[in-house]
Amino acid sequence: MIFAVWTFLTALCTFAITAVLGKFLIPFLHKLNFGQTILEIGPSWHKEKQGTPTMGGIMFIVGIALVTTVSVLLYNIFGVQAVTVYQSDPTRCAVFVFTGLALALGHSAIGFIDDYIKVVKKRNLGLTALQKLVLQFAVTIAYLAGLGFLGYGGTTVIPFVGTVDLGWLYYPIAAIVIVGVVNAVNLTDGIDGLDGSLTFFASLFFMLIANLVGFMGVSFMSAAVAGGCLGFLVWNFHPAKVFMGDTGSLFLGGIVCALAFAVDMPILLLPLGIVYLCEMFSVMLQVSYFKLTHGKRLFKMSPIHHHFEMCGWSEVKIVSVFSFVTVIFGVAAFLLVYFGV
C-alpha cells in the first residue's frame, strides 16, 4: 500500500506542478513572441495555429525532473528500510533513473537549441539534420558510457528468452535504438495532444512493469512522466494553447528510452512505442517511395497522422485511436513481462 500511495503522490505532484507552470509560462512565451511557425508543407488548416507559443515542454520537464529527483532520493533514504515486498537493487534503480534523466535533459537541450534558432533567429528549419544527429549520438554515447563506467549495460532481458549478453555489440545497438526512438517521438509531435497522450499511456505501462519486476525507483519516474504529460495536456489538448516544441518532444523521446533501459528491457520499445515507430517508418517509406517512383506518394502526407488528417479525421479522433492502439500494445507488453520474465 505504501508504494501505491507513494506512486500516486509522485504522479499527482508532477501533474500539479506542470499544470500550474502552464498558467505562468504560456503568457511569458507570448510576451517573448516565441510563437510556432507553421511550414507550408503541412496541412493548410494548420495555418490557423501560426503564432501559438512553443517550447512549452519546459513545464513538464521541470515537473518531471524535480519530482522524480525528490521522490527517488526520499525512497532511497527512507523507503528502502520500510520495504515489505520483494524488490530489486535500489542502487541500480537510482543509477538508471538519474542517468536516464540526464539522457532526456541532454536531448531536450538539443531541442531547445533547435527551437531557439527557429523562433529567435527566425530560421524555420532550425538545426540541420546532420547537426541534430551528431549531437544526439554524442548525448546517447555519454549516457551509455556512464552506464558502462558504473558497471551496467552489456546485457538485456527478453521475455521468454531470459538475459542475453550482447557484449560490446550492446553499445552500438543501444545507441542506434535510442537515437531512432528519440527522433520517432519527435516526429509524432505534429497535432494537438498526440505526443503527450501517447507518452502518458506508455509511461503508465512502464510504471506497471517496473513495479512488477521490483524496480520501485523506476516506477516513481514513470509515474512522474505520466503526471507531467497529463498536466501538459491541460494546455496542449485540442485546441492547443501551447506546443511542446523540440525542447519537449526530444525530452519525451529520451525519457521513454530511459524507462525501457531502466527496466532492462529495451525490447519493450517495440510494443509500447508502436505508434512512434509507425510515424517514423511512414516518413522513411514516403521518402523512399517518392524517390523510387520519381514523384509518387505512398501516403497523402507523412508522418502518418497527417495522412489520416488528409483523409478527414479530426485531430481528436487521431489522438483517441492512436492512444487506443498504444493501450492495446501496452497490455500485450505487460502480459509478456508477467508471463515471460
mmCIF file of C-alpha atoms in Angstrom:
data_model
loop_
_atom_site.group_PDB
_atom_site.id
_atom_site.type_symbol
_atom_site.label_atom_id
_atom_site.label_comp_id
_atom_site.label_asym_id
_atom_site.label_seq_id
_atom_site.Cartn_x
_atom_site.Cartn_y
_atom_site.Cartn_z
ATOM 1 C CA MET A 1 0.000 0.000 0.000
ATOM 2 C CA ILE A 2 2.820 2.424 0.851
ATOM 3 C CA PHE A 3 4.219 2.145 -2.683
ATOM 4 C CA ALA A 4 0.825 2.671 -4.327
ATOM 5 C CA VAL A 5 0.336 5.863 -2.309
ATOM 6 C CA TRP A 6 3.927 6.989 -2.999
ATOM 7 C CA THR A 7 3.486 6.403 -6.733
ATOM 8 C CA PHE A 8 0.141 8.219 -6.806
ATOM 9 C CA LEU A 9 1.557 11.214 -4.934
ATOM 10 C CA THR A 10 4.522 11.332 -7.337
ATOM 11 C CA ALA A 11 2.166 11.487 -10.330
ATOM 12 C CA LEU A 12 -0.146 13.981 -8.612
ATOM 13 C CA CYS A 13 2.672 16.359 -7.631
ATOM 14 C CA THR A 14 4.115 16.305 -11.150
ATOM 15 C CA PHE A 15 0.677 16.921 -12.656
ATOM 16 C CA ALA A 16 0.089 19.882 -10.334
ATOM 17 C CA ILE A 17 3.499 21.474 -10.936
ATOM 18 C CA THR A 18 3.213 21.072 -14.716
ATOM 19 C CA ALA A 19 -0.352 22.352 -14.939
ATOM 20 C CA VAL A 20 0.326 25.351 -12.672
ATOM 21 C CA LEU A 21 3.536 26.243 -14.532
ATOM 22 C CA GLY A 22 1.486 26.493 -17.707
ATOM 23 C CA LYS A 23 -0.503 29.334 -16.159
ATOM 24 C CA PHE A 24 2.674 31.417 -15.977
ATOM 25 C CA LEU A 25 4.819 30.003 -18.789
ATOM 26 C CA ILE A 26 2.319 30.447 -21.630
ATOM 27 C CA PRO A 27 1.852 34.223 -21.111
ATOM 28 C CA PHE A 28 5.631 34.537 -20.720
ATOM 29 C CA LEU A 29 6.214 32.773 -24.056
ATOM 30 C CA HIS A 30 3.593 35.056 -25.639
ATOM 31 C CA LYS A 31 5.441 38.065 -24.265
ATOM 32 C CA LEU A 32 8.710 36.835 -25.764
ATOM 33 C CA ASN A 33 6.970 36.185 -29.113
ATOM 34 C CA PHE A 34 8.101 32.546 -29.014
ATOM 35 C CA GLY A 35 5.421 31.519 -31.482
ATOM 36 C CA GLN A 36 5.387 28.406 -33.662
ATOM 37 C CA THR A 37 5.993 28.914 -37.378
ATOM 38 C CA ILE A 38 3.751 26.615 -39.431
ATOM 39 C CA LEU A 39 5.534 25.308 -42.526
ATOM 40 C CA GLU A 40 3.879 25.446 -45.950
ATOM 41 C CA ILE A 41 4.360 21.693 -46.407
ATOM 42 C CA GLY A 42 1.908 20.902 -43.598
ATOM 43 C CA PRO A 43 -1.893 20.677 -43.872
ATOM 44 C CA SER A 44 -3.265 24.058 -44.930
ATOM 45 C CA TRP A 45 -5.689 24.282 -41.986
ATOM 46 C CA HIS A 46 -2.725 24.189 -39.569
ATOM 47 C CA LYS A 47 -2.010 27.787 -40.622
ATOM 48 C CA GLU A 48 -4.525 28.930 -38.003
ATOM 49 C CA LYS A 49 -2.074 27.662 -35.372
ATOM 50 C CA GLN A 50 0.534 30.165 -36.510
ATOM 51 C CA GLY A 51 1.938 32.026 -33.520
ATOM 52 C CA THR A 52 0.868 29.514 -30.861
ATOM 53 C CA PRO A 53 3.616 29.561 -28.204
ATOM 54 C CA THR A 54 6.165 26.777 -28.467
ATOM 55 C CA MET A 55 8.835 25.391 -26.091
ATOM 56 C CA GLY A 56 6.015 24.639 -23.626
ATOM 57 C CA GLY A 57 7.680 21.312 -22.889
ATOM 58 C CA ILE A 58 9.678 23.241 -20.294
ATOM 59 C CA MET A 59 6.706 22.961 -17.937
ATOM 60 C CA PHE A 60 6.684 19.147 -17.801
ATOM 61 C CA ILE A 61 10.471 18.910 -17.935
ATOM 62 C CA VAL A 62 10.689 20.944 -14.719
ATOM 63 C CA GLY A 63 7.903 18.923 -13.089
ATOM 64 C CA ILE A 64 9.254 15.504 -14.074
ATOM 65 C CA ALA A 65 12.887 16.257 -13.218
ATOM 66 C CA LEU A 66 12.067 17.874 -9.874
ATOM 67 C CA VAL A 67 9.526 15.354 -8.581
ATOM 68 C CA THR A 68 11.452 12.306 -9.817
ATOM 69 C CA THR A 69 14.621 13.502 -8.098
ATOM 70 C CA VAL A 70 12.885 14.199 -4.788
ATOM 71 C CA SER A 71 10.784 11.025 -4.888
ATOM 72 C CA VAL A 72 13.648 8.649 -5.697
ATOM 73 C CA LEU A 73 16.034 10.262 -3.212
ATOM 74 C CA LEU A 74 13.444 10.060 -0.422
ATOM 75 C CA TYR A 75 12.747 6.455 -1.360
ATOM 76 C CA ASN A 76 16.437 5.548 -1.219
ATOM 77 C CA ILE A 77 16.849 7.302 2.129
ATOM 78 C CA PHE A 78 13.674 6.251 3.906
ATOM 79 C CA GLY A 79 11.628 3.881 1.768
ATOM 80 C CA VAL A 80 14.148 1.070 1.366
ATOM 81 C CA GLN A 81 14.174 0.380 5.091
ATOM 82 C CA ALA A 82 10.379 0.111 5.103
ATOM 83 C CA VAL A 83 10.193 -2.428 2.261
ATOM 84 C CA THR A 84 7.853 -5.306 2.932
ATOM 85 C CA VAL A 85 7.632 -6.614 -0.652
ATOM 86 C CA TYR A 86 10.272 -8.044 -2.948
ATOM 87 C CA GLN A 87 12.289 -5.507 -4.857
ATOM 88 C CA SER A 88 15.410 -5.251 -6.989
ATOM 89 C CA ASP A 89 18.586 -3.389 -6.069
ATOM 90 C CA PRO A 90 17.593 0.216 -5.163
ATOM 91 C CA THR A 91 21.082 1.478 -6.037
ATOM 92 C CA ARG A 92 20.688 0.149 -9.567
ATOM 93 C CA CYS A 93 17.310 1.877 -9.838
ATOM 94 C CA ALA A 94 18.811 5.187 -8.716
ATOM 95 C CA VAL A 95 21.636 4.882 -11.256
ATOM 96 C CA PHE A 96 19.244 4.237 -14.149
ATOM 97 C CA VAL A 97 16.816 6.936 -13.010
ATOM 98 C CA PHE A 98 19.396 9.711 -12.774
ATOM 99 C CA THR A 99 21.410 8.726 -15.850
ATOM 100 C CA GLY A 100 18.065 8.430 -17.650
ATOM 101 C CA LEU A 101 17.098 11.937 -16.583
ATOM 102 C CA ALA A 102 20.472 13.138 -17.843
ATOM 103 C CA LEU A 103 19.823 11.408 -21.188
ATOM 104 C CA ALA A 104 16.413 13.083 -21.519
ATOM 105 C CA LEU A 105 17.703 16.502 -20.452
ATOM 106 C CA GLY A 106 20.613 16.222 -22.880
ATOM 107 C CA HIS A 107 18.268 15.583 -25.791
ATOM 108 C CA SER A 108 15.988 18.344 -24.534
ATOM 109 C CA ALA A 109 18.920 20.766 -24.652
ATOM 110 C CA ILE A 110 19.376 19.882 -28.328
ATOM 111 C CA GLY A 111 15.678 20.546 -28.874
ATOM 112 C CA PHE A 112 15.957 23.870 -27.055
ATOM 113 C CA ILE A 113 18.786 24.961 -29.364
ATOM 114 C CA ASP A 114 16.679 23.918 -32.359
ATOM 115 C CA ASP A 115 13.614 25.793 -31.085
ATOM 116 C CA TYR A 116 15.693 28.851 -30.219
ATOM 117 C CA ILE A 117 17.078 29.039 -33.746
ATOM 118 C CA LYS A 118 13.554 28.729 -35.173
ATOM 119 C CA VAL A 119 11.763 31.288 -33.018
ATOM 120 C CA VAL A 120 14.530 33.768 -32.173
ATOM 121 C CA LYS A 121 16.868 33.555 -35.149
ATOM 122 C CA LYS A 122 13.862 33.096 -37.480
ATOM 123 C CA ARG A 123 15.393 30.111 -39.312
ATOM 124 C CA ASN A 124 12.385 27.842 -39.825
ATOM 125 C CA LEU A 125 14.330 24.596 -40.131
ATOM 126 C CA GLY A 126 16.473 25.134 -37.017
ATOM 127 C CA LEU A 127 19.439 22.784 -36.737
ATOM 128 C CA THR A 128 20.293 20.736 -39.795
ATOM 129 C CA ALA A 129 19.569 17.004 -39.741
ATOM 130 C CA LEU A 130 23.296 16.237 -39.555
ATOM 131 C CA GLN A 131 23.834 18.649 -36.660
ATOM 132 C CA LYS A 132 20.961 17.049 -34.741
ATOM 133 C CA LEU A 133 22.232 13.527 -35.321
ATOM 134 C CA VAL A 134 25.791 14.362 -34.246
ATOM 135 C CA LEU A 135 24.541 15.991 -31.038
ATOM 136 C CA GLN A 136 22.050 13.200 -30.351
ATOM 137 C CA PHE A 137 24.667 10.491 -30.740
ATOM 138 C CA ALA A 138 27.046 12.487 -28.519
ATOM 139 C CA VAL A 139 24.452 12.661 -25.718
ATOM 140 C CA THR A 140 23.497 8.997 -26.181
ATOM 141 C CA ILE A 141 27.105 7.779 -26.184
ATOM 142 C CA ALA A 142 27.753 9.771 -22.999
ATOM 143 C CA TYR A 143 24.730 8.067 -21.380
ATOM 144 C CA LEU A 144 25.846 4.574 -22.395
ATOM 145 C CA ALA A 145 29.450 5.306 -21.374
ATOM 146 C CA GLY A 146 28.167 6.409 -17.971
ATOM 147 C CA LEU A 147 26.246 3.162 -17.545
ATOM 148 C CA GLY A 148 29.290 1.148 -18.587
ATOM 149 C CA PHE A 149 31.559 3.058 -16.206
ATOM 150 C CA LEU A 150 29.134 2.364 -13.338
ATOM 151 C CA GLY A 151 29.124 -1.336 -14.168
ATOM 152 C CA TYR A 152 25.826 -1.618 -16.029
ATOM 153 C CA GLY A 153 24.968 -2.449 -19.617
ATOM 154 C CA GLY A 154 26.083 -5.233 -21.912
ATOM 155 C CA THR A 155 23.079 -7.455 -21.184
ATOM 156 C CA THR A 156 19.362 -7.191 -21.806
ATOM 157 C CA VAL A 157 16.328 -9.198 -20.782
ATOM 158 C CA ILE A 158 13.992 -10.618 -23.416
ATOM 159 C CA PRO A 159 10.689 -12.133 -22.226
ATOM 160 C CA PHE A 160 10.533 -15.929 -22.620
ATOM 161 C CA VAL A 161 14.233 -15.942 -23.555
ATOM 162 C CA GLY A 162 15.959 -14.594 -20.463
ATOM 163 C CA THR A 163 19.072 -12.489 -20.032
ATOM 164 C CA VAL A 164 21.067 -12.082 -23.241
ATOM 165 C CA ASP A 165 24.710 -10.989 -23.113
ATOM 166 C CA LEU A 166 25.428 -8.908 -26.207
ATOM 167 C CA GLY A 167 28.982 -7.999 -25.182
ATOM 168 C CA TRP A 168 30.421 -4.961 -26.954
ATOM 169 C CA LEU A 169 27.604 -5.053 -29.533
ATOM 170 C CA TYR A 170 25.229 -3.850 -26.827
ATOM 171 C CA TYR A 171 26.546 -0.288 -27.031
ATOM 172 C CA PRO A 172 26.285 0.459 -30.794
ATOM 173 C CA ILE A 173 22.902 -1.292 -30.963
ATOM 174 C CA ALA A 174 21.655 0.648 -27.935
ATOM 175 C CA ALA A 175 22.902 3.944 -29.400
ATOM 176 C CA ILE A 176 21.071 3.370 -32.685
ATOM 177 C CA VAL A 177 17.887 2.327 -30.878
ATOM 178 C CA ILE A 178 17.912 5.375 -28.586
ATOM 179 C CA VAL A 179 18.584 7.923 -31.329
ATOM 180 C CA GLY A 180 15.986 6.254 -33.556
ATOM 181 C CA VAL A 181 13.266 6.263 -30.893
ATOM 182 C CA VAL A 182 14.056 9.829 -29.800
ATOM 183 C CA ASN A 183 13.551 11.016 -33.373
ATOM 184 C CA ALA A 184 10.427 8.872 -33.751
ATOM 185 C CA VAL A 185 8.861 10.579 -30.728
ATOM 186 C CA ASN A 186 9.897 13.938 -32.168
ATOM 187 C CA LEU A 187 8.162 13.140 -35.494
ATOM 188 C CA THR A 188 4.990 12.175 -33.630
ATOM 189 C CA ASP A 189 4.603 15.707 -32.272
ATOM 190 C CA GLY A 190 2.546 17.082 -35.135
ATOM 191 C CA ILE A 191 -1.021 17.528 -33.874
ATOM 192 C CA ASP A 192 -2.558 18.768 -30.632
ATOM 193 C CA GLY A 193 -2.199 16.359 -27.737
ATOM 194 C CA LEU A 194 -0.761 13.406 -29.654
ATOM 195 C CA ASP A 195 2.752 13.108 -28.229
ATOM 196 C CA GLY A 196 1.614 13.869 -24.686
ATOM 197 C CA SER A 197 -1.229 11.329 -24.837
ATOM 198 C CA LEU A 198 0.879 8.506 -26.263
ATOM 199 C CA THR A 199 3.675 9.092 -23.765
ATOM 200 C CA PHE A 200 1.139 9.251 -20.910
ATOM 201 C CA PHE A 201 -0.108 5.747 -21.724
ATOM 202 C CA ALA A 202 3.374 4.360 -22.468
ATOM 203 C CA SER A 203 4.670 5.638 -19.124
ATOM 204 C CA LEU A 204 1.682 4.125 -17.288
ATOM 205 C CA PHE A 205 2.597 0.694 -18.622
ATOM 206 C CA PHE A 206 6.275 1.238 -17.830
ATOM 207 C CA MET A 207 5.144 2.075 -14.277
ATOM 208 C CA LEU A 208 3.193 -1.194 -14.006
ATOM 209 C CA ILE A 209 6.072 -3.205 -15.470
ATOM 210 C CA ALA A 210 8.678 -1.541 -13.229
ATOM 211 C CA ASN A 211 6.511 -2.332 -10.219
ATOM 212 C CA LEU A 212 6.058 -5.908 -11.429
ATOM 213 C CA VAL A 213 9.825 -6.565 -11.636
ATOM 214 C CA GLY A 214 10.561 -4.690 -8.403
ATOM 215 C CA PHE A 215 12.228 -1.540 -9.776
ATOM 216 C CA MET A 216 10.396 0.857 -7.473
ATOM 217 C CA GLY A 217 12.538 3.899 -8.278
ATOM 218 C CA VAL A 218 11.795 3.426 -11.959
ATOM 219 C CA SER A 219 8.107 3.091 -11.132
ATOM 220 C CA PHE A 220 8.232 6.517 -9.473
ATOM 221 C CA MET A 221 9.920 8.065 -12.509
ATOM 222 C CA SER A 222 7.293 6.516 -14.785
ATOM 223 C CA ALA A 223 4.549 7.949 -12.574
ATOM 224 C CA ALA A 224 6.174 11.376 -12.769
ATOM 225 C CA VAL A 225 6.279 11.184 -16.575
ATOM 226 C CA ALA A 226 2.603 10.201 -16.677
ATOM 227 C CA GLY A 227 1.671 13.062 -14.346
ATOM 228 C CA GLY A 228 3.754 15.536 -16.332
ATOM 229 C CA CYS A 229 2.178 14.522 -19.637
ATOM 230 C CA LEU A 230 -1.320 14.798 -18.162
ATOM 231 C CA GLY A 231 -0.528 18.230 -16.723
ATOM 232 C CA PHE A 232 0.740 19.354 -20.123
ATOM 233 C CA LEU A 233 -2.385 18.068 -21.857
ATOM 234 C CA VAL A 234 -4.402 20.563 -19.810
ATOM 235 C CA TRP A 235 -2.842 23.177 -22.099
ATOM 236 C CA ASN A 236 -1.985 21.134 -25.189
ATOM 237 C CA PHE A 237 -5.147 19.129 -25.901
ATOM 238 C CA HIS A 238 -7.071 20.389 -28.947
ATOM 239 C CA PRO A 239 -7.262 23.294 -29.446
ATOM 240 C CA ALA A 240 -3.736 23.682 -28.096
ATOM 241 C CA LYS A 241 -2.790 26.817 -26.204
ATOM 242 C CA VAL A 242 0.882 25.837 -26.319
ATOM 243 C CA PHE A 243 3.146 23.379 -28.165
ATOM 244 C CA MET A 244 5.911 21.393 -26.502
ATOM 245 C CA GLY A 245 8.415 22.143 -29.283
ATOM 246 C CA ASP A 246 11.508 20.038 -29.906
ATOM 247 C CA THR A 247 12.505 21.022 -26.357
ATOM 248 C CA GLY A 248 9.684 18.836 -25.081
ATOM 249 C CA SER A 249 9.431 16.103 -27.718
ATOM 250 C CA LEU A 250 13.127 15.237 -27.606
ATOM 251 C CA PHE A 251 12.915 15.116 -23.802
ATOM 252 C CA LEU A 252 9.985 12.689 -24.028
ATOM 253 C CA GLY A 253 11.907 10.561 -26.530
ATOM 254 C CA GLY A 254 14.859 10.417 -24.166
ATOM 255 C CA ILE A 255 12.758 9.612 -21.107
ATOM 256 C CA VAL A 256 10.840 6.825 -22.878
ATOM 257 C CA CYS A 257 14.172 5.221 -23.828
ATOM 258 C CA ALA A 258 15.450 5.744 -20.276
ATOM 259 C CA LEU A 259 12.437 3.874 -18.854
ATOM 260 C CA ALA A 260 12.933 0.953 -21.242
ATOM 261 C CA PHE A 261 16.617 0.633 -20.363
ATOM 262 C CA ALA A 262 15.913 1.132 -16.660
ATOM 263 C CA VAL A 263 13.712 -1.975 -16.547
ATOM 264 C CA ASP A 264 16.446 -3.758 -18.547
ATOM 265 C CA MET A 265 14.076 -4.467 -21.435
ATOM 266 C CA PRO A 266 14.677 -2.082 -24.359
ATOM 267 C CA ILE A 267 12.714 -4.563 -26.473
ATOM 268 C CA LEU A 268 9.577 -3.135 -24.847
ATOM 269 C CA LEU A 269 10.064 -0.068 -27.026
ATOM 270 C CA LEU A 270 8.590 -2.154 -29.865
ATOM 271 C CA PRO A 271 5.104 -2.616 -28.361
ATOM 272 C CA LEU A 272 4.976 0.477 -26.123
ATOM 273 C CA GLY A 273 6.420 2.702 -28.851
ATOM 274 C CA ILE A 274 4.493 1.117 -31.709
ATOM 275 C CA VAL A 275 2.844 4.376 -32.795
ATOM 276 C CA TYR A 276 6.097 6.349 -32.577
ATOM 277 C CA LEU A 277 7.760 3.734 -34.783
ATOM 278 C CA CYS A 278 4.901 3.750 -37.287
ATOM 279 C CA GLU A 279 5.235 7.533 -37.518
ATOM 280 C CA MET A 280 8.967 7.265 -38.201
ATOM 281 C CA PHE A 281 8.692 4.449 -40.725
ATOM 282 C CA SER A 282 5.867 6.233 -42.546
ATOM 283 C CA VAL A 283 8.294 9.095 -43.209
ATOM 284 C CA MET A 284 11.049 6.717 -44.313
ATOM 285 C CA LEU A 285 8.687 4.811 -46.615
ATOM 286 C CA GLN A 286 7.252 8.022 -48.052
ATOM 287 C CA VAL A 287 10.682 9.427 -48.896
ATOM 288 C CA SER A 288 11.942 6.125 -50.345
ATOM 289 C CA TYR A 289 8.812 5.538 -52.420
ATOM 290 C CA PHE A 290 8.886 9.151 -53.690
ATOM 291 C CA LYS A 291 12.470 8.721 -54.895
ATOM 292 C CA LEU A 292 11.960 5.270 -56.404
ATOM 293 C CA THR A 293 8.815 6.266 -58.328
ATOM 294 C CA HIS A 294 10.093 9.731 -59.283
ATOM 295 C CA GLY A 295 7.415 11.733 -57.529
ATOM 296 C CA LYS A 296 4.627 9.369 -56.473
ATOM 297 C CA ARG A 297 3.488 9.236 -52.853
ATOM 298 C CA LEU A 298 2.618 6.206 -50.727
ATOM 299 C CA PHE A 299 0.665 8.309 -48.210
ATOM 300 C CA LYS A 300 -1.249 11.530 -48.748
ATOM 301 C CA MET A 301 1.188 13.114 -46.310
ATOM 302 C CA SER A 302 3.696 11.940 -43.731
ATOM 303 C CA PRO A 303 4.160 11.405 -40.816
ATOM 304 C CA ILE A 304 1.141 9.153 -40.890
ATOM 305 C CA HIS A 305 -1.003 11.266 -38.551
ATOM 306 C CA HIS A 306 -1.110 13.854 -41.352
ATOM 307 C CA HIS A 307 -2.265 11.133 -43.771
ATOM 308 C CA PHE A 308 -5.291 10.488 -41.569
ATOM 309 C CA GLU A 309 -5.889 14.232 -41.299
ATOM 310 C CA MET A 310 -5.949 14.423 -45.109
ATOM 311 C CA CYS A 311 -8.456 11.533 -45.053
ATOM 312 C CA GLY A 312 -10.814 13.683 -42.990
ATOM 313 C CA TRP A 313 -10.065 12.501 -39.446
ATOM 314 C CA SER A 314 -10.187 15.180 -36.753
ATOM 315 C CA GLU A 315 -7.185 15.706 -34.509
ATOM 316 C CA VAL A 316 -9.157 14.416 -31.510
ATOM 317 C CA LYS A 317 -10.079 11.231 -33.387
ATOM 318 C CA ILE A 318 -6.463 10.594 -34.386
ATOM 319 C CA VAL A 319 -5.272 11.086 -30.812
ATOM 320 C CA SER A 320 -8.013 8.784 -29.499
ATOM 321 C CA VAL A 321 -7.360 5.988 -31.999
ATOM 322 C CA PHE A 322 -3.570 6.166 -31.723
ATOM 323 C CA SER A 323 -3.840 6.172 -27.908
ATOM 324 C CA PHE A 324 -6.118 3.130 -28.042
ATOM 325 C CA VAL A 325 -3.522 1.326 -30.161
ATOM 326 C CA THR A 326 -0.865 2.180 -27.571
ATOM 327 C CA VAL A 327 -3.081 0.814 -24.784
ATOM 328 C CA ILE A 328 -3.667 -2.460 -26.645
ATOM 329 C CA PHE A 329 0.051 -2.961 -27.235
ATOM 330 C CA GLY A 330 0.727 -1.822 -23.664
ATOM 331 C CA VAL A 331 -1.462 -4.618 -22.320
ATOM 332 C CA ALA A 332 0.422 -7.048 -24.570
ATOM 333 C CA ALA A 333 3.766 -5.752 -23.243
ATOM 334 C CA PHE A 334 2.627 -6.141 -19.638
ATOM 335 C CA LEU A 335 1.463 -9.707 -20.273
ATOM 336 C CA LEU A 336 4.761 -10.541 -21.976
ATOM 337 C CA VAL A 337 6.651 -9.435 -18.888
ATOM 338 C CA TYR A 338 4.190 -11.006 -16.453
ATOM 339 C CA PHE A 339 4.371 -14.455 -18.019
ATOM 340 C CA GLY A 340 7.805 -14.294 -19.672
ATOM 341 C CA VAL A 341 10.165 -12.846 -17.056
#
